[in-house]
GROMACS .gro file of C-alpha atoms in nm:
model
   88
    1MET     CA    1   5.597  14.915  15.460
    2PRO     CA    2   5.546  14.937  15.072
    3ARG     CA    3   5.271  14.705  14.904
    4TYR     CA    4   5.352  14.535  14.572
    5PHE     CA    5   5.129  14.366  14.346
    6PHE     CA    6   5.230  14.042  14.141
    7ASN     CA    7   5.039  14.067  13.824
    8ILE     CA    8   5.108  13.819  13.556
    9ARG     CA    9   5.112  13.924  13.177
   10SER     CA   10   5.080  13.655  12.932
   11GLY     CA   11   5.077  13.849  12.576
   12ASP     CA   12   4.788  14.096  12.580
   13VAL     CA   13   4.607  13.918  12.895
   14LEU     CA   14   4.685  14.071  13.237
   15ASN     CA   15   4.592  13.872  13.543
   16LYS     CA   16   4.602  14.133  13.827
   17ASP     CA   17   4.667  14.051  14.185
   18PRO     CA   18   4.390  14.193  14.393
   19GLU     CA   19   4.566  14.193  14.733
   20GLY     CA   20   4.943  14.237  14.678
   21GLU     CA   21   5.191  14.188  14.954
   22GLU     CA   22   5.374  14.410  15.187
   23HIS     CA   23   5.776  14.405  15.144
   24ASP     CA   24   6.042  14.605  15.276
   25THR     CA   25   6.214  14.674  14.944
   26LEU     CA   26   6.151  14.628  14.588
   27ALA     CA   27   6.443  14.390  14.570
   28SER     CA   28   6.247  14.162  14.815
   29ALA     CA   29   5.929  14.176  14.619
   30GLU     CA   30   6.153  14.081  14.302
   31ASN     CA   31   6.289  13.785  14.493
   32GLU     CA   32   5.944  13.686  14.584
   33ALA     CA   33   5.828  13.701  14.216
   34ILE     CA   34   6.138  13.503  14.107
   35GLN     CA   35   6.069  13.221  14.349
   36SER     CA   36   5.698  13.209  14.251
   37ALA     CA   37   5.794  13.199  13.889
   38ARG     CA   38   6.023  12.916  13.937
   39GLU     CA   39   5.740  12.707  14.144
   40ILE     CA   40   5.478  12.813  13.858
   41MET     CA   41   5.723  12.652  13.583
   42GLY     CA   42   5.809  12.361  13.802
   43GLU     CA   43   5.448  12.269  13.828
   44ALA     CA   44   5.402  12.324  13.453
   45VAL     CA   45   5.700  12.086  13.382
   46LYS     CA   46   5.549  11.822  13.629
   47SER     CA   47   5.223  11.823  13.442
   48GLY     CA   48   5.386  11.795  13.104
   49ARG     CA   49   5.327  12.149  12.975
   50SER     CA   50   5.547  12.457  12.943
   51ASN     CA   51   5.375  12.792  13.000
   52ALA     CA   52   5.663  13.018  13.078
   53LYS     CA   53   5.720  13.166  12.731
   54GLY     CA   54   5.580  13.509  12.707
   55LYS     CA   55   5.483  13.533  13.068
   56VAL     CA   56   5.621  13.811  13.280
   57TYR     CA   57   5.564  13.922  13.632
   58GLU     CA   58   5.481  14.299  13.662
   59LEU     CA   59   5.518  14.455  13.997
   60PRO     CA   60   5.308  14.772  14.044
   61ASP     CA   61   5.282  14.971  14.353
   62VAL     CA   62   4.954  15.085  14.510
   63ALA     CA   63   4.948  15.368  14.244
   64GLY     CA   64   4.953  15.126  13.956
   65GLN     CA   65   5.308  15.230  13.851
   66VAL     CA   66   5.491  14.924  13.732
   67LEU     CA   67   5.835  14.933  13.925
   68SER     CA   68   5.972  14.605  13.787
   69SER     CA   69   5.914  14.338  13.524
   70ILE     CA   70   6.043  13.990  13.542
   71ALA     CA   71   6.016  13.741  13.253
   72PHE     CA   72   5.959  13.387  13.359
   73THR     CA   73   6.206  13.276  13.115
   74ASP     CA   74   6.485  13.490  13.297
   75VAL     CA   75   6.457  13.328  13.636
   76LEU     CA   76   6.575  12.966  13.493
   77GLN     CA   77   6.907  12.869  13.588
   78VAL     CA   78   7.047  12.681  13.282
   79ARG     CA   79   7.373  12.474  13.332
   80ASP     CA   80   7.572  12.282  13.104
   81ASP     CA   81   7.522  11.934  13.175
   82THR     CA   82   7.770  11.798  12.877
   83SER     CA   83   7.969  11.609  13.116
   84ALA     CA   84   7.676  11.414  13.237
   85THR     CA   85   7.569  11.315  12.886
   86GLU     CA   86   7.939  11.220  12.794
   87THR     CA   87   7.958  10.936  13.073
   88GLU     CA   88   7.613  10.796  12.959
   0.00000   0.00000   0.00000
């Protein structure tokens, strides 16, 4: 099973995942990164700070080749809540 690493880039700073995780497919690793980014952003919001801007998951393989990049801001599901504000 292929091993993917979940590095987080924030500007010029790269925090490398030293262990990585095995996934059947790149799509499975991408789904894991999306869920993780959502959890990280949720914790940031709960603590009163936003740290999503400029953060990106980079998913390299064991050779270090980045196979996918996922921006934290791209994993948000934005909905239109105008109907909720109109009734308040």
